[in-house]
Amino acid sequence: MTGHDDGASRRFPVQLPIALLMALPGAYLGAATYLGLSHPALAPPLAALVYGIAIIGAAFTLSWAAESAQVDISAGLALAVLALLAVLPEYAVDFVFSWQAGQIYGAEGSCPPGEGGSTPCALALANMTGANRVLVGVGWPLVVGVATLAVWHSRRQGGSDSASTHRGCVQMPRVLSAEVVFLGIATLYSLTLPLRHTLTLVDAVVLVAIFGAYAWRLSKAPAEEPDLQGVSAWVGGMATTPRRVTFSALFVLAALVILACAEHFAEGLVQTGEELGVDPFVLVQWVAPLASEAPELIVACLFAWRLKASDSLGTLLSSKVNQWTLLVGTIPIVFAISAGTSDGLPIDAQQRIELLLTAAQSLFAVSILVTLALTTRNALALFVLFAVQFFGSLVLGVEADRILNLALSGVYVLLAVVEFVRHRRVLARTVRDGLRTPFDVLQRRDEELEEERTGGHRESA
């Protein structure tokens, strides 16, 4: 049985055909290009828009298939596999640029600047750094904001408060300590990347190993009944064979759409930048992540609005771990295969600063989650600092933007040190819980804490 309303799950969800219709034009154009079929030629801005919308529709379909698959997949395997599938659009776009960079490097032995000024190797990292920073700088604060509004709305309607949201703070269960700890481990290693001139296969081995250890740790978690809504509830409520056939078909369909559109979407962004005189790096770093992250952020907000903010934030936290380990780790692998060499992906001065800023933001994010709570104040800090770097990249020159990013990196690190010092006693407990404490013990402590909070609410009422 799954945690959803049986009546609602039997109704055909209109969201599914809407998502498929969004994906259809881009999927057809992409497939027609590869198969040599007749198709209209689109201007680069329109092509980027059509392919981007298709990727958004495919990402929604992928998320519904992944959620409904939890009915059949064991907890550990589900967390490992579904974490990978959740960011498939980011992988697709990054792999396109990594493959193109590898081909150019294999032919010329370097990554010369393109017409827009950015090197192909720089574009290979642009989507990754942008996606990571959007997820933390926009996604996490958005969850807190929506959760706070949901609690306020619930109180006005005479409903109960959320157990995970009180006084503008989203409280996560202790079972999520593993996500925080492994994100911290990956972040500490990532702080060494700006000191290099290449992203190597050694980095790939280390980061993939961190993800493997993270997946192994999560495999020890007990199975939980999934709470399905909308399309995933409709699929999850089917009989066993139809359910498996349906979510498998959705997986395949979404993957085919992404494969058909990813390269054309990436090329459309680069060509649009060249035509408009905008650095393609800016478009790849910010526009591409908006297309790939949008479904995940929308789903997270829906969960937060349903007073399940801890689940919502936990999902985004898991995605961050995935992006900062497996996604970064596979980029040099794709590059090496494409280039036919064991050389690492070249990192220029701009990219080293981008990596530094992304790692510094990640360090601050870990420091504020040591207590397993995200307050309104910290969420606002994440958003404001992100907004400064975002608008700086749009309006400032290259040198001024680099200085700003270096300054922001310093601010992130300083704030992180302050948070770690403030919560040094809690830090040791969180690390222990994330690495060693059995999940059933953590779950029992969460249940006891929940009972204490519920009792406190009743007494105050």
Short mmCIF file of C-alpha atoms in Angstrom, two decimals:
data_model
loop_
_atom_site.label_atom_id
_atom_site.label_comp_id
_atom_site.label_asym_id
_atom_site.label_seq_id
_atom_site.Cartn_x
_atom_site.Cartn_y
_atom_site.Cartn_z
CA MET A 1 0.00 0.00 0.00
CA THR A 2 1.13 3.56 -0.64
CA GLY A 3 0.41 6.70 1.28
CA HIS A 4 -2.07 8.33 -1.08
CA ASP A 5 -5.77 8.79 -1.44
CA ASP A 6 -7.24 5.79 -3.34
CA GLY A 7 -10.07 7.83 -4.83
CA ALA A 8 -7.68 10.45 -6.17
CA SER A 9 -5.30 7.79 -7.47
CA ARG A 10 -7.99 6.22 -9.66
CA ARG A 11 -8.70 9.47 -11.52
CA PHE A 12 -6.66 9.94 -14.69
CA PRO A 13 -4.25 12.84 -14.04
CA VAL A 14 -4.38 15.61 -16.63
CA GLN A 15 -0.81 16.61 -15.74
CA LEU A 16 0.58 13.61 -17.63
CA PRO A 17 -0.76 14.46 -21.12
CA ILE A 18 0.18 18.12 -20.55
CA ALA A 19 3.80 17.13 -19.82
CA LEU A 20 3.86 14.80 -22.84
CA LEU A 21 2.48 17.55 -25.08
CA MET A 22 5.21 19.89 -23.80
CA ALA A 23 7.82 17.32 -24.78
CA LEU A 24 6.38 16.39 -28.18
CA PRO A 25 7.57 19.29 -30.42
CA GLY A 26 11.14 19.23 -29.19
CA ALA A 27 11.28 15.43 -29.25
CA TYR A 28 10.09 15.35 -32.86
CA LEU A 29 12.49 18.05 -34.02
CA GLY A 30 15.41 16.42 -32.25
CA ALA A 31 14.62 12.94 -33.56
CA ALA A 32 14.02 14.28 -37.07
CA THR A 33 17.43 15.95 -37.06
CA TYR A 34 19.22 12.77 -36.03
CA LEU A 35 17.22 10.55 -38.45
CA GLY A 36 17.49 12.93 -41.42
CA LEU A 37 13.73 13.53 -41.63
CA SER A 38 12.20 16.75 -42.89
CA HIS A 39 11.62 19.36 -40.20
CA PRO A 40 11.39 23.16 -39.96
CA ALA A 41 14.58 25.09 -39.24
CA LEU A 42 14.19 27.22 -36.12
CA ALA A 43 16.08 30.33 -35.13
CA PRO A 44 18.48 29.58 -32.25
CA PRO A 45 16.43 31.43 -29.55
CA LEU A 46 13.24 29.63 -30.61
CA ALA A 47 15.06 26.31 -30.84
CA ALA A 48 16.46 26.72 -27.31
CA LEU A 49 12.95 27.53 -26.08
CA VAL A 50 11.29 24.54 -27.78
CA TYR A 51 13.96 22.08 -26.68
CA GLY A 52 14.03 23.57 -23.16
CA ILE A 53 10.26 23.16 -22.78
CA ALA A 54 10.59 19.55 -24.00
CA ILE A 55 13.24 18.87 -21.36
CA ILE A 56 10.97 20.34 -18.67
CA GLY A 57 8.10 18.07 -19.78
CA ALA A 58 10.43 15.07 -19.81
CA ALA A 59 11.78 15.96 -16.37
CA PHE A 60 8.27 16.03 -14.92
CA THR A 61 7.54 12.64 -16.50
CA LEU A 62 10.81 11.28 -15.14
CA SER A 63 10.04 12.49 -11.60
CA TRP A 64 6.59 10.86 -11.64
CA ALA A 65 8.02 7.57 -12.89
CA ALA A 66 10.75 7.68 -10.24
CA GLU A 67 8.26 8.34 -7.44
CA SER A 68 5.87 5.57 -8.50
CA ALA A 69 8.79 3.10 -8.84
CA GLN A 70 9.37 3.38 -5.09
CA VAL A 71 6.44 0.99 -4.61
CA ASP A 72 8.52 -1.83 -6.15
CA ILE A 73 12.14 -0.89 -5.49
CA SER A 74 13.84 -1.57 -2.17
CA ALA A 75 14.71 1.49 -0.10
CA GLY A 76 18.47 1.41 -0.61
CA LEU A 77 18.34 0.74 -4.34
CA ALA A 78 15.57 3.31 -4.77
CA LEU A 79 17.56 6.07 -3.11
CA ALA A 80 20.66 5.35 -5.16
CA VAL A 81 18.94 4.89 -8.52
CA LEU A 82 16.27 7.56 -8.12
CA ALA A 83 18.86 10.13 -7.05
CA LEU A 84 20.61 9.52 -10.37
CA LEU A 85 17.41 9.74 -12.39
CA ALA A 86 16.28 12.94 -10.68
CA VAL A 87 19.13 14.92 -12.23
CA LEU A 88 19.25 13.17 -15.61
CA PRO A 89 18.52 16.44 -17.48
CA GLU A 90 21.57 18.07 -15.87
CA TYR A 91 23.68 15.04 -16.80
CA ALA A 92 22.49 15.14 -20.39
CA VAL A 93 23.34 18.81 -20.93
CA ASP A 94 26.67 18.55 -19.11
CA PHE A 95 27.62 15.40 -21.02
CA VAL A 96 26.93 17.16 -24.34
CA PHE A 97 29.37 19.96 -23.52
CA SER A 98 31.91 17.54 -22.00
CA TRP A 99 31.78 15.36 -25.12
CA GLN A 100 32.16 18.35 -27.44
CA ALA A 101 35.05 19.68 -25.35
CA GLY A 102 36.72 16.27 -25.49
CA GLN A 103 36.44 16.10 -29.27
CA ILE A 104 38.00 19.56 -29.68
CA TYR A 105 40.73 18.79 -27.17
CA GLY A 106 41.49 15.46 -28.87
CA ALA A 107 41.84 17.19 -32.25
CA GLU A 108 43.75 20.31 -31.18
CA GLY A 109 45.34 19.40 -27.86
CA SER A 110 43.71 22.40 -26.15
CA CYS A 111 40.38 24.19 -25.68
CA PRO A 112 40.55 27.43 -27.71
CA PRO A 113 37.84 30.06 -27.17
CA GLY A 114 34.79 29.85 -29.43
CA GLU A 115 33.06 32.70 -31.23
CA GLY A 116 31.31 33.79 -28.04
CA GLY A 117 34.56 33.99 -26.09
CA SER A 118 33.96 30.98 -23.81
CA THR A 119 35.97 27.81 -24.26
CA PRO A 120 34.16 24.49 -24.79
CA CYS A 121 35.83 23.18 -21.63
CA ALA A 122 34.40 26.12 -19.66
CA LEU A 123 30.90 25.37 -20.96
CA ALA A 124 31.31 21.76 -19.76
CA LEU A 125 31.44 23.06 -16.19
CA ALA A 126 29.06 26.00 -16.56
CA ASN A 127 25.81 24.04 -16.29
CA MET A 128 27.11 22.04 -13.32
CA THR A 129 28.18 25.06 -11.26
CA GLY A 130 25.00 26.94 -12.17
CA ALA A 131 22.73 24.01 -11.30
CA ASN A 132 24.41 23.54 -7.92
CA ARG A 133 24.13 27.20 -7.00
CA VAL A 134 20.52 27.53 -8.20
CA LEU A 135 19.51 24.48 -6.17
CA VAL A 136 20.94 25.88 -2.93
CA GLY A 137 20.51 29.61 -3.51
CA VAL A 138 16.96 29.44 -4.84
CA GLY A 139 15.56 25.98 -4.12
CA TRP A 140 16.27 25.79 -0.40
CA PRO A 141 15.02 29.32 0.44
CA LEU A 142 11.97 28.70 -1.74
CA VAL A 143 11.03 25.66 0.34
CA VAL A 144 11.29 27.66 3.57
CA GLY A 145 9.20 30.48 2.12
CA VAL A 146 6.47 28.19 0.80
CA ALA A 147 6.43 26.17 4.02
CA THR A 148 6.04 29.32 6.13
CA LEU A 149 3.15 30.50 3.94
CA ALA A 150 1.57 27.05 4.14
CA VAL A 151 1.64 27.09 7.95
CA TRP A 152 0.17 30.60 8.01
CA HIS A 153 -2.57 29.52 5.59
CA SER A 154 -3.30 26.40 7.63
CA ARG A 155 -3.68 28.45 10.80
CA ARG A 156 -6.09 30.86 9.10
CA GLN A 157 -8.16 27.90 7.93
CA GLY A 158 -8.26 26.52 11.46
CA GLY A 159 -5.92 23.65 10.63
CA SER A 160 -2.96 22.29 12.54
CA ASP A 161 0.64 23.41 12.32
CA SER A 162 3.28 21.48 10.45
CA ALA A 163 5.44 19.27 12.64
CA SER A 164 8.51 20.17 10.57
CA THR A 165 7.87 23.91 10.25
CA HIS A 166 7.57 26.23 13.21
CA ARG A 167 8.57 29.87 13.73
CA GLY A 168 9.84 30.09 10.16
CA CYS A 169 12.22 27.16 10.59
CA VAL A 170 12.17 23.89 8.66
CA GLN A 171 13.28 21.08 10.98
CA MET A 172 14.65 17.95 9.33
CA PRO A 173 14.60 14.48 10.90
CA ARG A 174 17.86 13.02 12.18
CA VAL A 175 17.71 10.29 9.54
CA LEU A 176 18.80 13.00 7.08
CA SER A 177 22.14 13.37 8.89
CA ALA A 178 23.72 11.14 6.24
CA GLU A 179 22.88 13.62 3.49
CA VAL A 180 24.42 16.50 5.43
CA VAL A 181 27.57 14.57 6.34
CA PHE A 182 28.28 13.22 2.86
CA LEU A 183 27.59 16.62 1.34
CA GLY A 184 30.16 17.96 3.79
CA ILE A 185 32.72 15.32 2.78
CA ALA A 186 32.22 16.07 -0.92
CA THR A 187 32.44 19.80 -0.24
CA LEU A 188 35.73 19.51 1.64
CA TYR A 189 37.21 17.66 -1.32
CA SER A 190 35.72 20.11 -3.82
CA LEU A 191 37.56 22.97 -2.10
CA THR A 192 40.76 21.52 -3.57
CA LEU A 193 39.46 21.71 -7.16
CA PRO A 194 40.06 25.48 -7.60
CA LEU A 195 43.73 24.84 -6.84
CA ARG A 196 44.11 22.66 -9.95
CA HIS A 197 44.35 23.36 -13.65
CA THR A 198 42.51 20.19 -14.68
CA LEU A 199 39.60 18.07 -13.48
CA THR A 200 41.12 14.59 -13.65
CA LEU A 201 40.10 10.95 -13.57
CA VAL A 202 41.49 10.83 -10.03
CA ASP A 203 38.88 13.41 -9.04
CA ALA A 204 36.29 11.25 -10.77
CA VAL A 205 37.31 8.20 -8.74
CA VAL A 206 37.19 10.11 -5.44
CA LEU A 207 33.84 11.80 -6.07
CA VAL A 208 32.16 8.67 -7.44
CA ALA A 209 33.51 6.76 -4.43
CA ILE A 210 31.95 9.34 -2.09
CA PHE A 211 28.63 8.85 -3.87
CA GLY A 212 29.04 5.08 -3.61
CA ALA A 213 29.66 5.32 0.12
CA TYR A 214 26.62 7.60 0.43
CA ALA A 215 24.43 5.13 -1.47
CA TRP A 216 25.75 2.25 0.66
CA ARG A 217 24.96 4.16 3.84
CA LEU A 218 21.43 4.87 2.62
CA SER A 219 20.96 1.20 1.73
CA LYS A 220 20.92 0.52 5.47
CA ALA A 221 17.80 2.64 5.89
CA PRO A 222 14.57 0.73 6.52
CA ALA A 223 11.93 0.66 3.80
CA GLU A 224 9.29 3.34 4.11
CA GLU A 225 5.84 3.63 2.60
CA PRO A 226 6.05 6.24 -0.18
CA ASP A 227 3.66 9.17 -0.03
CA LEU A 228 2.51 9.55 -3.63
CA GLN A 229 0.49 12.37 -5.12
CA GLY A 230 -0.98 13.14 -8.55
CA VAL A 231 0.47 11.18 -11.46
CA SER A 232 2.74 9.06 -9.26
CA ALA A 233 -0.26 8.11 -7.09
CA TRP A 234 -2.22 7.13 -10.22
CA VAL A 235 0.62 4.91 -11.45
CA GLY A 236 1.44 3.58 -7.98
CA GLY A 237 -2.19 2.59 -7.42
CA MET A 238 -2.21 0.20 -10.38
CA ALA A 239 -1.91 -3.56 -10.11
CA THR A 240 1.67 -4.84 -10.04
CA THR A 241 2.22 -5.68 -13.72
CA PRO A 242 0.46 -2.60 -15.21
CA ARG A 243 2.28 -0.38 -12.69
CA ARG A 244 5.70 -1.71 -13.62
CA VAL A 245 4.96 -1.51 -17.32
CA THR A 246 3.67 2.06 -16.95
CA PHE A 247 6.53 3.54 -14.93
CA SER A 248 9.07 1.68 -17.09
CA ALA A 249 7.46 3.16 -20.21
CA LEU A 250 7.55 6.64 -18.66
CA PHE A 251 11.23 6.17 -17.81
CA VAL A 252 12.09 5.16 -21.37
CA LEU A 253 9.95 7.89 -22.93
CA ALA A 254 11.44 10.63 -20.75
CA ALA A 255 14.98 9.40 -21.37
CA LEU A 256 14.43 9.33 -25.15
CA VAL A 257 13.07 12.90 -25.11
CA ILE A 258 16.05 14.12 -23.10
CA LEU A 259 18.51 12.34 -25.39
CA ALA A 260 16.78 13.79 -28.47
CA CYS A 261 16.75 17.35 -27.10
CA ALA A 262 19.82 17.82 -24.89
CA GLU A 263 22.40 18.45 -27.62
CA HIS A 264 20.09 20.75 -29.59
CA PHE A 265 19.14 22.67 -26.46
CA ALA A 266 22.80 23.18 -25.62
CA GLU A 267 23.64 24.28 -29.17
CA GLY A 268 20.63 26.63 -29.22
CA LEU A 269 21.85 28.35 -26.07
CA VAL A 270 25.38 28.81 -27.43
CA GLN A 271 24.15 30.11 -30.80
CA THR A 272 21.67 32.43 -29.11
CA GLY A 273 24.47 33.93 -27.05
CA GLU A 274 26.61 34.42 -30.15
CA GLU A 275 23.77 36.10 -32.07
CA LEU A 276 22.80 38.39 -29.19
CA GLY A 277 26.35 39.21 -28.21
CA VAL A 278 25.84 37.56 -24.81
CA ASP A 279 28.51 35.30 -23.39
CA PRO A 280 27.21 31.74 -23.99
CA PHE A 281 28.70 30.84 -20.62
CA VAL A 282 26.06 32.98 -18.88
CA LEU A 283 23.20 31.32 -20.76
CA VAL A 284 24.54 27.82 -20.17
CA GLN A 285 25.17 28.52 -16.50
CA TRP A 286 21.77 30.03 -15.67
CA VAL A 287 19.18 29.24 -18.36
CA ALA A 288 19.97 25.54 -18.76
CA PRO A 289 19.67 24.81 -15.00
CA LEU A 290 16.33 26.64 -14.90
CA ALA A 291 14.97 24.20 -17.49
CA SER A 292 16.35 21.11 -15.78
CA GLU A 293 15.72 22.18 -12.17
CA ALA A 294 12.23 23.64 -12.65
CA PRO A 295 10.27 20.37 -12.24
CA GLU A 296 12.20 19.40 -9.14
CA LEU A 297 11.67 22.82 -7.56
CA ILE A 298 7.95 22.80 -8.40
CA VAL A 299 7.49 19.34 -6.86
CA ALA A 300 9.43 20.44 -3.77
CA CYS A 301 7.20 23.49 -3.37
CA LEU A 302 4.08 21.33 -3.68
CA PHE A 303 5.33 19.10 -0.87
CA ALA A 304 6.13 22.16 1.25
CA TRP A 305 2.62 23.56 0.63
CA ARG A 306 1.19 20.24 1.86
CA LEU A 307 3.00 20.84 5.18
CA LYS A 308 5.75 18.32 4.35
CA ALA A 309 8.63 20.77 4.30
CA SER A 310 11.16 18.33 5.79
CA ASP A 311 10.50 15.84 2.99
CA SER A 312 10.76 18.66 0.45
CA LEU A 313 14.07 19.96 1.78
CA GLY A 314 15.36 16.40 2.15
CA THR A 315 14.71 15.77 -1.54
CA LEU A 316 16.62 18.88 -2.61
CA LEU A 317 19.42 18.02 -0.21
CA SER A 318 19.74 14.55 -1.77
CA SER A 319 19.86 16.12 -5.23
CA LYS A 320 22.65 18.44 -4.10
CA VAL A 321 24.69 15.47 -2.86
CA ASN A 322 24.14 13.75 -6.18
CA GLN A 323 25.15 16.77 -8.26
CA TRP A 324 28.21 17.55 -6.16
CA THR A 325 29.54 13.97 -6.31
CA LEU A 326 28.34 11.84 -9.23
CA LEU A 327 27.67 14.67 -11.69
CA VAL A 328 31.02 16.40 -11.11
CA GLY A 329 32.79 13.05 -11.04
CA THR A 330 31.45 11.84 -14.38
CA ILE A 331 32.35 15.00 -16.33
CA PRO A 332 36.09 14.12 -16.64
CA ILE A 333 35.15 10.53 -17.54
CA VAL A 334 33.01 11.68 -20.49
CA PHE A 335 35.71 14.16 -21.51
CA ALA A 336 38.44 11.50 -21.42
CA ILE A 337 36.40 9.04 -23.50
CA SER A 338 35.57 11.71 -26.08
CA ALA A 339 39.14 13.01 -26.29
CA GLY A 340 40.67 9.55 -26.35
CA THR A 341 43.13 10.55 -23.65
CA SER A 342 43.65 10.25 -19.92
CA ASP A 343 44.28 14.00 -19.65
CA GLY A 344 42.01 15.92 -17.35
CA LEU A 345 39.44 18.53 -18.38
CA PRO A 346 41.30 21.88 -18.51
CA ILE A 347 40.10 24.46 -15.98
CA ASP A 348 40.85 28.09 -16.79
CA ALA A 349 41.04 30.99 -14.32
CA GLN A 350 37.36 31.84 -14.64
CA GLN A 351 36.33 28.24 -13.99
CA ARG A 352 38.57 27.96 -10.94
CA ILE A 353 36.79 30.97 -9.46
CA GLU A 354 33.38 29.48 -10.37
CA LEU A 355 34.33 26.22 -8.69
CA LEU A 356 35.59 28.10 -5.64
CA LEU A 357 32.34 30.04 -5.35
CA THR A 358 30.23 26.89 -5.75
CA ALA A 359 32.29 25.01 -3.15
CA ALA A 360 32.18 27.97 -0.74
CA GLN A 361 28.39 28.20 -1.06
CA SER A 362 28.17 24.46 -0.44
CA LEU A 363 30.34 24.81 2.69
CA PHE A 364 28.03 27.50 4.08
CA ALA A 365 25.01 25.33 3.22
CA VAL A 366 26.48 22.42 5.17
CA SER A 367 27.32 24.64 8.15
CA ILE A 368 23.74 25.89 8.52
CA LEU A 369 22.33 22.35 8.29
CA VAL A 370 24.55 20.95 11.02
CA THR A 371 21.63 21.47 13.40
CA LEU A 372 19.32 19.78 10.85
CA ALA A 373 17.28 22.97 10.63
CA LEU A 374 17.03 25.71 8.03
CA THR A 375 15.91 28.99 9.54
CA THR A 376 14.31 31.90 7.73
CA ARG A 377 17.39 34.02 8.45
CA ASN A 378 19.78 31.48 6.92
CA ALA A 379 17.46 30.88 3.97
CA LEU A 380 17.37 34.62 3.33
CA ALA A 381 21.17 34.76 3.52
CA LEU A 382 21.44 31.98 0.93
CA PHE A 383 19.04 33.76 -1.42
CA VAL A 384 20.57 37.25 -1.06
CA LEU A 385 24.11 36.01 -1.63
CA PHE A 386 22.94 34.04 -4.65
CA ALA A 387 21.08 37.07 -6.04
CA VAL A 388 24.21 39.20 -5.74
CA GLN A 389 26.31 36.72 -7.73
CA PHE A 390 23.53 36.15 -10.28
CA PHE A 391 22.96 39.80 -11.12
CA GLY A 392 26.70 40.45 -10.94
CA SER A 393 27.28 37.89 -13.69
CA LEU A 394 24.73 39.70 -15.86
CA VAL A 395 25.76 43.33 -15.45
CA LEU A 396 29.46 43.33 -14.54
CA GLY A 397 32.46 42.93 -16.78
CA VAL A 398 34.59 39.81 -16.61
CA GLU A 399 37.24 41.19 -14.25
CA ALA A 400 34.73 42.92 -11.96
CA ASP A 401 32.64 39.74 -11.81
CA ARG A 402 35.70 37.70 -10.85
CA ILE A 403 36.51 40.10 -8.02
CA LEU A 404 32.89 39.95 -6.82
CA ASN A 405 32.90 36.14 -6.88
CA LEU A 406 36.16 36.00 -4.94
CA ALA A 407 34.69 38.36 -2.35
CA LEU A 408 31.49 36.31 -2.10
CA SER A 409 33.55 33.13 -1.71
CA GLY A 410 35.29 34.73 1.24
CA VAL A 411 31.94 35.76 2.76
CA TYR A 412 30.58 32.22 2.39
CA VAL A 413 33.65 30.68 4.02
CA LEU A 414 33.64 33.22 6.87
CA LEU A 415 29.95 32.63 7.58
CA ALA A 416 30.53 28.87 7.47
CA VAL A 417 33.35 29.07 10.02
CA VAL A 418 31.11 31.12 12.32
CA GLU A 419 28.31 28.54 12.04
CA PHE A 420 30.63 25.60 12.63
CA VAL A 421 32.08 27.26 15.74
CA ARG A 422 28.61 28.14 17.06
CA HIS A 423 27.36 24.58 16.64
CA ARG A 424 30.58 22.64 17.30
CA ARG A 425 28.90 20.39 19.89
CA VAL A 426 26.01 19.53 17.59
CA LEU A 427 28.49 18.98 14.74
CA ALA A 428 30.03 15.93 16.42
CA ARG A 429 26.60 14.36 16.96
CA THR A 430 25.50 15.00 13.38
CA VAL A 431 28.68 13.46 11.98
CA ARG A 432 28.24 10.41 14.20
CA ASP A 433 24.59 10.03 13.22
CA GLY A 434 25.37 10.46 9.54
CA LEU A 435 28.16 7.87 9.46
CA ARG A 436 27.47 5.29 12.15
CA THR A 437 24.23 5.49 14.11
CA PRO A 438 21.74 2.84 12.89
CA PHE A 439 18.79 4.31 11.02
CA ASP A 440 16.25 2.57 13.24
CA VAL A 441 17.77 4.34 16.25
CA LEU A 442 17.59 7.69 14.47
CA GLN A 443 14.01 6.98 13.42
CA ARG A 444 13.05 6.13 16.99
CA ARG A 445 14.59 9.37 18.26
CA ASP A 446 12.71 11.33 15.60
CA GLU A 447 9.45 9.71 16.71
CA GLU A 448 10.14 10.54 20.34
CA LEU A 449 10.92 14.15 19.45
CA GLU A 450 7.73 14.32 17.41
CA GLU A 451 5.71 13.08 20.37
CA GLU A 452 7.31 15.73 22.59
CA ARG A 453 6.44 18.48 20.09
CA THR A 454 2.90 17.20 19.67
CA GLY A 455 2.46 17.12 23.43
CA GLY A 456 3.82 20.65 23.70
CA HIS A 457 1.38 21.92 21.06
CA ARG A 458 -1.54 20.30 22.90
CA GLU A 459 -0.54 21.84 26.23
CA SER A 460 -0.16 25.30 24.69
CA ALA A 461 -3.54 24.91 23.01
#
